XYZ file of C-alpha atoms in Angstrom:
748
model
C 112.887 167.433 118.287
C 111.938 164.630 115.918
C 108.591 163.603 114.376
C 107.184 160.032 114.189
C 104.373 159.240 111.783
C 102.729 155.966 112.975
C 100.244 153.606 111.376
C 98.626 151.446 114.132
C 95.952 148.742 114.132
C 93.316 148.159 116.819
C 90.622 145.513 116.496
C 91.135 145.391 112.734
C 90.933 149.145 112.251
C 93.807 151.394 111.112
C 94.802 154.531 112.964
C 97.250 157.207 111.767
C 98.955 159.150 114.499
C 101.763 161.706 114.625
C 103.913 162.076 117.713
C 106.579 164.615 118.589
C 109.168 162.661 120.478
C 111.538 164.577 122.688
C 114.760 163.479 124.304
C 114.857 160.077 122.666
C 117.587 158.591 120.511
C 115.794 156.807 117.673
C 118.295 154.636 115.933
C 116.891 151.059 116.258
C 113.459 149.381 116.061
C 113.387 148.783 119.835
C 114.094 152.411 120.470
C 111.176 153.273 118.183
C 108.742 151.101 120.197
C 110.047 152.489 123.457
C 109.581 156.037 122.218
C 106.017 155.258 121.052
C 105.011 153.729 124.359
C 106.447 156.632 126.251
C 104.588 159.076 124.067
C 101.260 157.176 124.330
C 101.546 156.730 128.034
C 101.145 160.426 128.544
C 98.249 160.949 126.113
C 96.064 157.770 126.297
C 94.947 155.427 129.044
C 95.927 151.775 128.873
C 92.348 150.874 127.948
C 92.404 152.901 124.745
C 94.945 150.896 122.789
C 96.410 147.451 123.009
C 99.870 147.808 121.561
C 101.300 144.735 120.021
C 104.708 145.072 118.474
C 103.759 142.822 115.588
C 100.783 145.043 114.730
C 102.653 148.392 114.570
C 104.002 149.767 111.318
C 106.323 152.775 111.800
C 107.063 155.309 109.000
C 110.056 157.442 110.058
C 111.070 160.529 107.948
C 114.763 161.206 108.552
C 116.055 164.744 107.569
C 119.092 165.089 105.315
C 122.447 166.423 106.489
C 123.730 169.884 105.555
C 126.031 169.162 102.658
C 129.524 170.530 102.152
C 129.562 174.185 101.035
C 132.304 176.631 100.040
C 131.523 180.148 101.210
C 133.430 183.275 100.122
C 133.154 186.059 102.660
C 134.927 189.241 103.579
C 136.702 187.142 106.198
C 138.114 184.768 103.619
C 137.096 181.553 101.877
C 135.687 178.813 104.149
C 134.788 175.224 103.243
C 132.064 173.982 105.615
C 132.064 170.150 105.823
C 128.903 167.995 105.778
C 127.147 168.212 109.137
C 124.255 166.413 110.904
C 121.022 168.298 111.518
C 121.055 170.466 114.625
C 124.837 170.145 114.875
C 127.251 173.091 114.783
C 130.327 173.026 112.588
C 133.473 174.709 113.904
C 136.328 176.053 111.720
C 139.451 178.022 112.354
C 139.472 181.646 111.180
C 141.653 182.603 108.261
C 142.743 185.603 110.294
C 143.697 185.169 113.086
C 144.436 181.484 113.135
C 143.758 181.202 116.870
C 140.076 182.180 116.617
C 137.119 180.044 115.546
C 134.082 180.458 113.309
C 130.768 178.633 113.917
C 127.919 177.548 111.681
C 124.759 175.670 112.640
C 123.006 173.073 110.487
C 119.436 174.200 111.125
C 116.414 171.829 111.142
C 112.892 173.017 110.427
C 110.569 170.941 112.624
C 107.558 171.688 110.443
C 109.041 170.651 107.121
C 111.795 168.415 108.439
C 114.244 170.220 106.142
C 117.776 171.357 106.927
C 119.884 174.292 105.812
C 123.039 176.107 106.751
C 122.549 179.094 109.021
C 124.488 182.340 108.688
C 127.976 181.694 110.017
C 129.091 183.353 113.205
C 132.463 184.889 112.299
C 132.547 187.681 114.826
C 135.850 186.474 116.193
C 137.498 186.524 112.769
C 139.242 189.529 111.213
C 138.017 190.852 107.808
C 140.466 190.954 104.908
C 142.641 194.056 104.815
C 143.837 193.966 101.204
C 141.909 194.459 97.969
C 143.668 191.451 96.506
C 141.987 189.314 99.202
C 138.535 189.901 97.689
C 139.505 188.564 94.272
C 138.450 185.023 95.178
C 135.213 186.069 96.845
C 132.160 184.840 94.974
C 129.485 187.511 95.043
C 125.990 186.272 95.931
C 122.741 188.094 96.702
C 123.339 187.323 100.378
C 126.864 188.725 100.618
C 126.641 191.516 97.984
C 126.108 194.264 100.548
C 128.930 192.903 102.688
C 131.336 192.833 99.721
C 130.439 196.390 98.731
C 130.887 197.563 102.318
C 134.336 196.015 102.513
C 135.377 197.556 99.163
C 134.076 200.924 100.292
C 136.209 200.777 103.440
C 139.315 199.754 101.504
C 138.925 202.353 98.744
C 138.059 205.161 101.133
C 141.328 204.722 102.930
C 143.479 204.565 99.781
C 144.924 207.554 97.926
C 145.814 205.540 94.835
C 144.999 202.106 93.441
C 147.310 200.238 91.136
C 145.964 198.742 87.926
C 145.507 195.257 89.446
C 143.554 196.491 92.464
C 141.451 198.771 90.250
C 140.564 195.885 87.975
C 139.611 193.735 90.991
C 137.364 196.446 92.442
C 135.628 197.136 89.139
C 135.052 193.434 88.454
C 133.542 192.823 91.900
C 131.318 195.888 91.676
C 130.167 194.753 88.252
C 129.299 191.346 89.736
C 127.282 193.060 92.451
C 125.388 195.184 89.896
C 124.520 192.136 87.789
C 123.811 189.667 90.615
C 120.253 190.823 91.295
C 117.991 193.719 92.163
C 119.766 196.898 93.171
C 118.460 198.662 96.250
C 119.044 202.428 96.654
C 121.352 201.991 99.670
C 123.526 199.513 97.812
C 123.525 201.779 94.741
C 124.646 204.764 96.839
C 127.536 202.729 98.216
C 128.681 201.795 94.699
C 128.431 205.425 93.529
C 130.497 206.496 96.539
C 133.170 203.927 95.679
C 133.406 205.159 92.067
C 133.549 208.754 93.268
C 136.339 207.941 95.735
C 138.349 206.342 92.939
C 137.811 209.354 90.646
C 138.917 211.920 93.239
C 142.000 209.863 94.111
C 145.193 209.789 92.099
C 144.270 206.491 90.451
C 144.729 206.223 86.702
C 141.341 204.921 85.547
C 141.973 205.152 81.801
C 142.224 201.392 81.237
C 139.053 200.652 83.216
C 137.045 203.617 81.901
C 134.795 201.716 79.419
C 134.028 199.111 82.085
C 133.137 201.776 84.655
C 130.893 203.697 82.232
C 128.990 200.538 81.302
C 128.662 199.601 84.968
C 127.217 202.984 85.983
C 124.644 202.766 83.206
C 123.653 199.217 84.230
C 123.436 200.407 87.823
C 120.882 203.067 86.906
C 118.853 200.661 84.768
C 118.645 197.984 87.514
C 117.930 200.297 90.426
C 114.597 199.692 92.178
C 112.988 202.484 94.179
C 109.684 203.833 95.344
C 108.167 206.745 93.432
C 108.840 208.082 89.960
C 112.405 209.341 90.408
C 115.557 208.871 92.438
C 118.855 210.748 92.517
C 122.085 209.309 93.890
C 124.962 211.737 94.318
C 128.584 211.698 95.400
C 131.463 214.137 94.899
C 132.101 214.523 91.127
C 129.365 211.986 90.272
C 125.563 211.976 90.147
C 122.888 209.617 88.814
C 119.210 210.416 88.360
C 116.629 207.823 87.355
C 113.114 208.701 86.204
C 110.303 206.224 85.470
C 107.816 207.373 82.842
C 105.607 206.128 80.017
C 104.812 207.201 76.473
C 101.687 209.188 77.300
C 103.068 210.878 80.388
C 106.312 212.101 78.835
C 106.222 215.742 77.697
C 109.921 216.586 77.873
C 112.376 216.542 80.741
C 115.339 218.560 81.983
C 118.195 217.291 84.123
C 120.651 219.720 85.638
C 123.492 220.056 88.104
C 123.681 223.396 89.863
C 126.647 222.962 92.168
C 129.763 220.816 92.068
C 132.849 220.462 94.229
C 135.639 217.967 94.635
C 134.615 217.512 98.273
C 130.843 218.119 98.239
C 128.015 216.284 96.548
C 126.505 218.025 93.514
C 123.009 219.459 93.664
C 120.818 217.975 90.941
C 117.310 218.712 89.729
C 114.886 217.016 87.353
C 112.153 219.219 85.911
C 109.520 218.412 83.270
C 109.891 221.827 81.635
C 112.922 223.363 79.970
C 115.043 225.050 82.610
C 118.190 226.935 81.737
C 119.618 227.861 85.094
C 122.287 230.543 84.636
C 124.279 229.110 87.552
C 123.926 225.484 86.486
C 127.138 223.715 85.585
C 125.331 221.501 83.093
C 121.771 220.910 81.915
C 120.326 218.539 79.346
C 116.816 218.884 77.961
C 115.052 215.921 76.342
C 112.304 216.873 73.845
C 108.927 215.145 73.867
C 109.771 213.599 70.473
C 111.821 211.125 72.486
C 108.653 209.187 73.326
C 108.713 207.748 69.796
C 111.649 205.600 70.939
C 109.752 204.207 73.955
C 108.743 200.516 73.795
C 105.022 200.013 73.269
C 102.770 198.309 75.791
C 100.842 199.467 78.831
C 102.967 197.597 81.370
C 106.313 198.768 80.013
C 107.735 201.344 82.385
C 110.417 203.405 80.693
C 113.565 204.239 82.634
C 115.222 207.544 81.745
C 118.680 207.885 83.201
C 120.872 210.955 83.584
C 124.518 210.902 84.588
C 126.867 213.680 85.582
C 130.653 213.447 85.813
C 132.484 216.337 87.421
C 135.849 215.013 86.274
C 137.170 213.924 82.894
C 139.234 210.991 84.218
C 136.954 208.453 82.531
C 137.091 210.326 79.203
C 140.703 210.410 78.067
C 140.927 210.900 74.294
C 144.278 209.680 72.956
C 143.916 211.817 69.822
C 143.835 215.003 71.923
C 147.203 214.473 73.591
C 149.032 216.698 71.100
C 145.950 218.663 70.084
C 145.095 222.270 70.855
C 141.619 221.193 71.996
C 140.971 220.711 75.692
C 137.913 219.779 77.734
C 136.255 222.873 79.207
C 133.123 221.500 80.871
C 131.717 218.741 82.980
C 130.293 215.671 81.261
C 126.559 214.975 81.242
C 124.660 212.115 79.633
C 121.145 210.831 79.080
C 119.865 207.417 78.025
C 116.771 205.232 77.748
C 117.165 201.740 79.161
C 118.780 199.585 76.478
C 117.483 201.799 73.640
C 119.597 203.606 71.047
C 118.318 207.102 70.261
C 119.588 208.911 67.157
C 118.524 211.167 64.257
C 116.151 213.273 66.346
C 114.417 216.070 64.449
C 113.676 217.936 67.666
C 117.177 218.300 69.050
C 118.434 217.579 72.545
C 119.559 220.853 74.157
C 122.729 220.575 76.258
C 124.048 223.641 78.079
C 127.456 223.801 79.730
C 129.036 226.289 82.053
C 132.707 226.723 81.140
C 135.252 225.446 83.636
C 137.486 228.303 82.478
C 136.018 231.452 80.903
C 136.365 231.472 77.152
C 138.645 234.228 75.912
C 137.758 236.281 72.887
C 140.147 234.395 70.631
C 139.065 230.900 71.673
C 136.728 228.556 69.821
C 134.359 226.029 71.372
C 132.989 222.782 69.969
C 130.126 220.588 71.177
C 131.120 216.921 71.283
C 129.975 213.509 72.515
C 131.900 210.438 73.650
C 132.089 207.926 70.806
C 132.931 204.479 72.207
C 133.893 203.110 68.783
C 136.741 205.397 67.706
C 140.442 205.193 68.627
C 140.403 201.398 68.169
C 137.576 200.947 70.661
C 139.148 203.078 73.395
C 136.681 205.892 72.750
C 137.132 209.549 71.928
C 135.341 212.850 71.399
C 133.338 213.404 68.207
C 131.226 216.344 67.044
C 129.053 214.345 64.636
C 125.395 215.219 65.128
C 126.123 218.115 67.506
C 126.249 221.832 66.706
C 126.844 224.941 68.749
C 123.604 226.845 69.253
C 125.050 229.790 71.193
C 128.283 230.619 72.975
C 129.396 233.284 75.424
C 132.431 233.695 77.629
C 130.930 231.589 80.450
C 128.344 229.328 78.836
C 127.677 227.366 75.656
C 124.496 225.671 74.418
C 124.577 222.715 72.040
C 122.019 220.958 69.865
C 122.441 217.201 69.351
C 120.351 214.605 67.536
C 121.123 211.614 69.764
C 121.656 210.541 73.398
C 125.037 209.734 74.923
C 127.743 211.452 77.025
C 128.145 215.127 76.058
C 130.862 217.693 76.773
C 132.440 220.882 75.457
C 135.902 221.313 73.940
C 137.915 224.523 73.886
C 140.537 225.375 71.275
C 143.504 227.061 72.968
C 145.811 227.015 69.948
C 145.613 230.711 69.240
C 147.960 233.069 71.035
C 145.891 235.341 73.242
C 145.701 239.023 72.436
C 144.948 241.797 74.868
C 141.412 242.900 75.646
C 142.212 246.348 74.258
C 143.347 244.908 70.937
C 140.291 242.661 70.800
C 137.967 245.594 71.406
C 139.691 247.750 68.785
C 139.618 244.935 66.212
C 135.908 244.489 66.833
C 135.265 248.192 66.268
C 137.399 248.186 63.115
C 135.539 245.153 61.759
C 132.104 246.675 62.206
C 133.040 250.186 61.107
C 134.968 248.890 58.094
C 132.093 246.684 56.942
C 129.644 249.534 57.510
C 131.677 251.967 55.393
C 132.243 249.340 52.718
C 128.514 248.677 52.516
C 127.817 252.368 51.940
C 130.472 252.856 49.272
C 129.701 249.562 47.551
C 126.125 250.761 47.305
C 127.325 254.002 45.713
C 129.508 252.034 43.294
C 126.580 249.859 42.239
C 124.318 252.881 41.780
C 127.017 254.571 39.674
C 127.665 251.695 37.288
C 124.090 250.462 37.082
C 122.580 253.928 36.817
C 124.867 255.263 34.075
C 124.360 253.262 30.927
C 127.571 254.462 29.303
C 129.649 253.171 32.253
C 128.287 249.639 32.140
C 128.747 249.134 28.420
C 131.946 247.052 28.572
C 132.800 243.751 30.196
C 135.146 245.069 32.925
C 132.367 247.316 34.242
C 129.860 244.460 34.246
C 132.285 242.205 36.105
C 132.904 245.025 38.585
C 129.139 245.319 39.157
C 128.886 241.619 40.023
C 131.922 241.768 42.312
C 130.511 244.808 44.108
C 127.169 243.047 44.574
C 128.882 239.990 46.102
C 131.002 242.139 48.439
C 127.942 244.156 49.468
C 126.064 240.963 50.304
C 129.037 239.702 52.334
C 129.301 242.948 54.321
C 125.578 243.168 55.055
C 125.228 239.546 56.191
C 128.351 239.936 58.324
C 126.913 243.033 60.022
C 123.555 241.350 60.668
C 124.961 237.973 61.710
C 125.461 238.779 65.400
C 121.992 240.282 65.696
C 120.294 237.378 63.917
C 122.144 234.768 65.984
C 120.979 236.456 69.218
C 117.463 235.117 68.531
C 118.787 231.570 69.181
C 116.625 230.297 66.344
C 118.100 227.121 64.890
C 116.670 227.523 61.377
C 117.436 231.238 61.168
C 121.029 230.626 62.224
C 121.502 227.995 59.509
C 120.141 230.375 56.858
C 122.392 233.186 58.102
C 125.515 231.024 58.191
C 124.789 229.570 54.747
C 124.227 233.081 53.323
C 127.488 234.331 54.788
C 129.271 231.300 53.351
C 127.665 231.851 49.946
C 128.554 235.553 49.631
C 132.105 234.908 50.848
C 132.621 232.275 48.144
C 130.856 234.438 45.558
C 133.129 237.389 46.356
C 136.252 235.328 45.851
C 134.849 233.677 42.736
C 134.289 237.074 41.110
C 137.767 238.172 42.187
C 139.073 235.127 40.372
C 136.978 235.964 37.308
C 138.446 239.487 37.359
C 141.862 237.872 37.141
C 140.758 235.613 34.269
C 139.404 238.595 32.325
C 142.613 240.585 32.830
C 144.664 237.662 31.619
C 142.567 237.306 28.476
C 142.634 241.057 27.806
C 146.316 241.769 28.355
C 148.092 238.471 27.658
C 145.995 236.473 25.175
C 145.133 239.410 22.962
C 144.589 237.624 19.619
C 141.824 235.218 18.655
C 140.029 235.375 22.014
C 136.449 235.397 20.801
C 134.246 233.642 23.395
C 130.512 233.323 22.764
C 128.171 234.183 25.620
C 131.170 235.553 27.490
C 129.461 237.401 30.345
C 126.736 234.777 30.741
C 129.363 232.118 31.342
C 131.079 234.360 33.875
C 127.771 234.839 35.744
C 127.093 231.107 35.732
C 130.463 230.466 37.365
C 130.466 233.527 39.632
C 127.054 232.888 41.177
C 126.528 229.206 40.425
C 129.738 227.689 41.800
C 129.303 229.141 45.330
C 125.664 228.045 45.315
C 126.704 224.511 44.381
C 129.195 224.372 47.275
C 126.652 225.610 49.833
C 123.958 223.218 48.585
C 126.375 220.290 48.833
C 127.276 221.248 52.409
C 123.597 221.445 53.358
C 122.904 218.111 51.695
C 125.795 216.344 53.420
C 125.173 217.718 56.911
C 122.912 220.683 57.601
C 124.265 220.880 61.152
C 127.612 222.069 59.784
C 126.120 225.544 60.052
C 125.439 226.795 63.555
C 126.201 229.360 66.198
C 129.703 229.888 67.578
C 132.694 232.167 67.294
C 133.835 232.918 63.725
C 137.079 231.620 62.353
C 139.789 234.257 62.156
C 140.808 233.095 58.701
C 137.432 234.152 57.339
C 136.482 237.218 59.330
C 138.480 238.722 62.148
C 135.677 239.648 64.485
C 137.091 239.131 67.947
C 133.766 238.957 69.752
C 132.481 236.500 72.356
C 128.902 236.999 71.168
C 127.114 234.233 69.252
C 127.914 234.165 65.554
C 126.296 231.926 62.927
C 129.006 230.308 60.849
C 130.530 226.953 59.876
C 131.089 224.862 63.004
C 132.858 221.840 61.513
C 136.611 222.158 60.964
C 136.709 219.769 58.000
C 134.055 221.658 56.076
C 135.621 224.990 56.998
C 139.081 224.102 55.752
C 137.800 222.403 52.594
C 135.074 224.838 51.500
C 136.588 228.092 52.778
C 140.319 227.964 53.448
C 141.211 225.740 50.474
C 138.833 227.617 48.160
C 140.151 231.048 49.186
C 143.776 229.936 49.072
C 143.358 228.555 45.543
C 141.782 231.810 44.288
C 144.459 233.943 45.939
C 147.297 231.906 44.456
C 145.795 232.147 40.968
C 145.146 235.876 41.355
C 148.670 236.480 42.566
C 150.051 234.680 39.517
C 147.842 236.773 37.216
C 148.975 239.952 38.961
C 152.613 239.113 38.235
C 151.841 238.376 34.573
C 149.827 241.600 34.165
C 152.514 243.752 35.773
C 155.160 242.203 33.521
C 152.963 242.875 30.475
C 152.427 246.494 31.499
C 156.149 246.956 32.073
C 156.904 245.594 28.591
C 154.383 248.034 27.116
C 156.018 250.959 28.928
C 159.473 249.945 27.731
C 158.370 250.160 24.099
C 157.056 253.685 24.518
C 158.932 256.965 24.501
C 160.076 258.404 27.786
C 157.553 261.219 27.598
C 154.667 258.707 27.810
C 156.142 256.351 30.401
C 154.435 255.977 33.730
C 155.751 257.570 36.866
C 156.474 255.523 39.933
C 153.386 256.961 41.590
C 151.202 255.767 38.757
C 152.724 252.282 38.957
C 152.022 252.105 42.683
C 148.449 253.190 42.095
C 148.025 250.469 39.468
C 149.401 247.812 41.828
C 147.134 249.011 44.662
C 144.099 248.965 42.396
C 144.811 245.450 41.192
C 145.554 244.219 44.704
C 142.155 245.413 45.928
C 140.314 244.184 42.860
C 141.852 240.710 43.088
C 141.408 240.498 46.888
C 145.068 239.825 47.575
C 144.850 241.577 50.955
C 143.010 238.514 52.236
C 146.329 236.679 52.174
C 147.174 238.492 55.420
C 144.829 236.072 57.179
C 147.282 233.253 56.449
C 150.166 235.287 57.893
C 148.578 235.987 61.312
C 151.054 234.031 63.424
C 154.325 234.528 65.226
C 155.590 237.745 66.846
C 153.909 239.957 64.267
C 150.537 238.312 64.634
C 148.760 241.259 66.236
C 150.068 243.672 63.594
C 148.922 241.385 60.796
C 145.509 241.078 62.451
C 145.152 244.869 62.416
C 146.179 245.061 58.759
C 143.881 242.155 57.925
C 140.904 243.813 59.605
C 141.544 247.229 58.075
C 142.176 246.228 54.459
C 139.566 243.498 54.164
C 136.665 245.208 55.905
C 137.442 248.348 53.858
C 137.733 246.486 50.555
C 134.420 247.934 49.418
C 135.625 251.454 50.131
C 138.825 250.865 48.159
C 136.783 249.565 45.209
C 134.864 252.839 45.253
C 138.075 254.837 45.619
C 139.924 253.298 42.673
C 137.018 252.627 40.327
C 134.738 255.582 40.985
C 136.419 258.465 42.722
C 139.778 258.267 40.928
C 138.414 257.521 37.441
C 137.955 260.603 35.318
C 135.191 259.148 33.154
C 133.115 258.270 36.246
C 133.556 261.758 37.675
C 132.462 263.233 34.356
C 129.305 261.114 34.421
C 128.431 262.425 37.871
C 129.175 265.981 36.811
C 126.967 265.556 33.778
C 124.188 264.081 35.897
C 124.431 266.859 38.469
C 124.278 269.481 35.660
C 120.776 268.301 34.791
C 121.735 265.874 32.036
C 124.143 267.827 29.784
C 124.872 264.753 27.708
C 126.708 266.731 25.073
C 129.785 267.266 27.185
C 132.676 267.123 24.689
C 135.038 265.380 27.071
C 132.489 262.707 27.810
C 131.710 262.210 24.132
C 135.385 261.761 23.375
C 135.712 259.186 26.149
C 132.689 257.313 24.832
C 134.192 257.120 21.394
C 137.435 255.832 22.905
C 135.665 252.984 24.648
C 133.781 251.822 21.566
C 136.507 252.269 18.989
C 137.552 249.142 17.116
C 141.085 250.127 16.234
C 143.667 248.089 18.080
C 146.272 250.815 17.569
C 144.125 253.401 19.264
C 143.486 251.057 22.190
C 147.171 250.410 22.592
C 147.728 254.147 22.691
C 145.025 254.437 25.325
C 146.710 251.685 27.304
C 149.932 253.655 27.364
C 148.693 257.211 27.736
C 145.978 256.759 30.364
C 146.666 256.528 34.070
C 147.387 253.208 35.783
C 143.895 252.204 36.750
C 142.448 253.480 33.498
C 145.147 251.672 31.540
C 144.073 248.338 32.919
C 140.438 249.201 32.363
C 141.060 250.292 28.760
C 143.145 247.215 28.117
C 140.268 245.103 29.293
C 138.102 246.811 26.693
C 140.037 244.927 24.022
C 138.565 241.583 25.036
C 135.084 243.050 25.501
C 135.049 244.511 21.990
C 136.462 241.393 20.404
C 134.044 239.149 22.254
C 131.037 241.170 21.186
C 131.885 241.028 17.463
C 131.423 238.089 15.076
C 134.386 235.792 14.619
C 135.098 236.726 10.967
C 135.322 240.398 11.784
C 137.722 239.737 14.615
C 139.960 237.612 12.430
C 139.987 240.350 9.813
C 141.122 242.877 12.386
C 143.792 240.533 13.531
């Protein structure tokens, strides 16, 4: 059907008429007049108009042809040639060659415009290879068709090679970015990604592209209502629309996963910690500070869940003892970077494999920037809040992809051994606390016992060990409250008293060296004050620096065996970062132990030389020598070196020895420096006899301690027992240090 717009004249007047002319070929002027007369003959009588050819002006609007167009379809690439309006173009199918495809050049009779209609390709065969879709240009019209074809091809494949995988990912990315994403189209894309992940395809090279595509998919999805969840085996996306005022916190969780079944997801505005959930992530209401301002801005919160780690392959973990032990869950705000949150994001994981008593866990996130842009796991900004054998909770100050790593480097020990070691640790620390308290009461309460420097150093060491034992005993109970601030304080206190204990052990070694080796001209002003400044100040400086650098270094987890050998799966507040642990604990302790061991060798050699110069009647017995070595070993903390020897076939034995000797260190201090020292026993006897301070034996001992004669002290060094010998020898430096320099030089 064609339209004629006519301008006619009758008796000097102009008339505009429009006629729909059917079944006429209008190609020449005569054919135009003929068509007009035929049209008027049916609508007007001959008396209405007098038609004179010279008086008729005809304005004919001719529609354009449908121009040539290249169309990429799932049936191949077709080039449709220019075609007249209302004509049908015919082309041979790509597959099979014998069939034909048809396409009409449509004409709109109202607007007189033409356009290509949807081609009829029902006789053609769709492409059967993924490589065939590489040349298909994705458009809003064919996006669903392309996705459907890819879904059919991927669903029937057990493994894609790298070329086919790249083609699929590129085409899906084109679909995601071509226009608005409808839920049905989004579900199809999620199903395709899930099919690839559950297949045997190596997706490592395409992982960053896939992760970016899934996030763009969630941001561009349009749906009715405030939320939408799209799930497939091993993969789930949840989108929530909110605004600044309406956001009060949100929890996303996955409560069931399977390689063959779709996960069950939930989105709840309150904090929900489902015990059976495989992963949950709670967003605090502080997150609304990162929302764009404006009343019309609708904020899109997106949660993602990955039931497989195929997209998160960390090259640095290939030869590492750390392994992934959870699903991966993420949260994001559309195109907004969230970091440095004061109110932390709470992420809870259910372990894929139960955590054994000797294993450590670490909360991590996927950092796209490390490993030369390939991505990898990082613990920066994340700490372990609590950990059990089946579940771990993390606190993080940013939004990204989160997961949980498990350290399987340690050789497992039996449950019986673990239970016994736990009992030994608690009982040993409990006994040490009691006897360290008695030691402090003894030396602080009896003025005549605390008069020399060795006794004062022993008091400080006992106080540090008592603090270490008490904090260790209370740590598990305090961490059970799951209070972030309380756990940091507990972990920092434990760290402080551990460092303080070893610092005072080192100062014991320094004092022995000065007393027994550098005997002459050793006057040091403010001697004990300087020792206290180092003994209590240095550990405080280390802890303050750690807190200043990263307060999240302290958190809840399983303690390191090198520090305390508590084999317990219960939460334990301690250092969670390996770098800080090895620098501020292992290196510090190892340095002190090496120095103390060197001092022990020098002291034993000095004592042996002293014995050689004495008559045989005053020489020590072997039993006395062993007692001296045992006393020094405990006092200098050399038993802690067993922690560095807990490996190999004898690991379990060394762990038992480590637990026994170190948790009972306080008891051994009491044994050697209270119970086995005659002067201490005499003080208790005097006290229990209602203050008989005139005891002749005690008076004689007091005079011995305060005497200024070097000859008499040397005699005391030789004639007293092993522990007392070292103590009396230490008196030499205490006396010299307390006297003015001229007097000391005169004695020398």
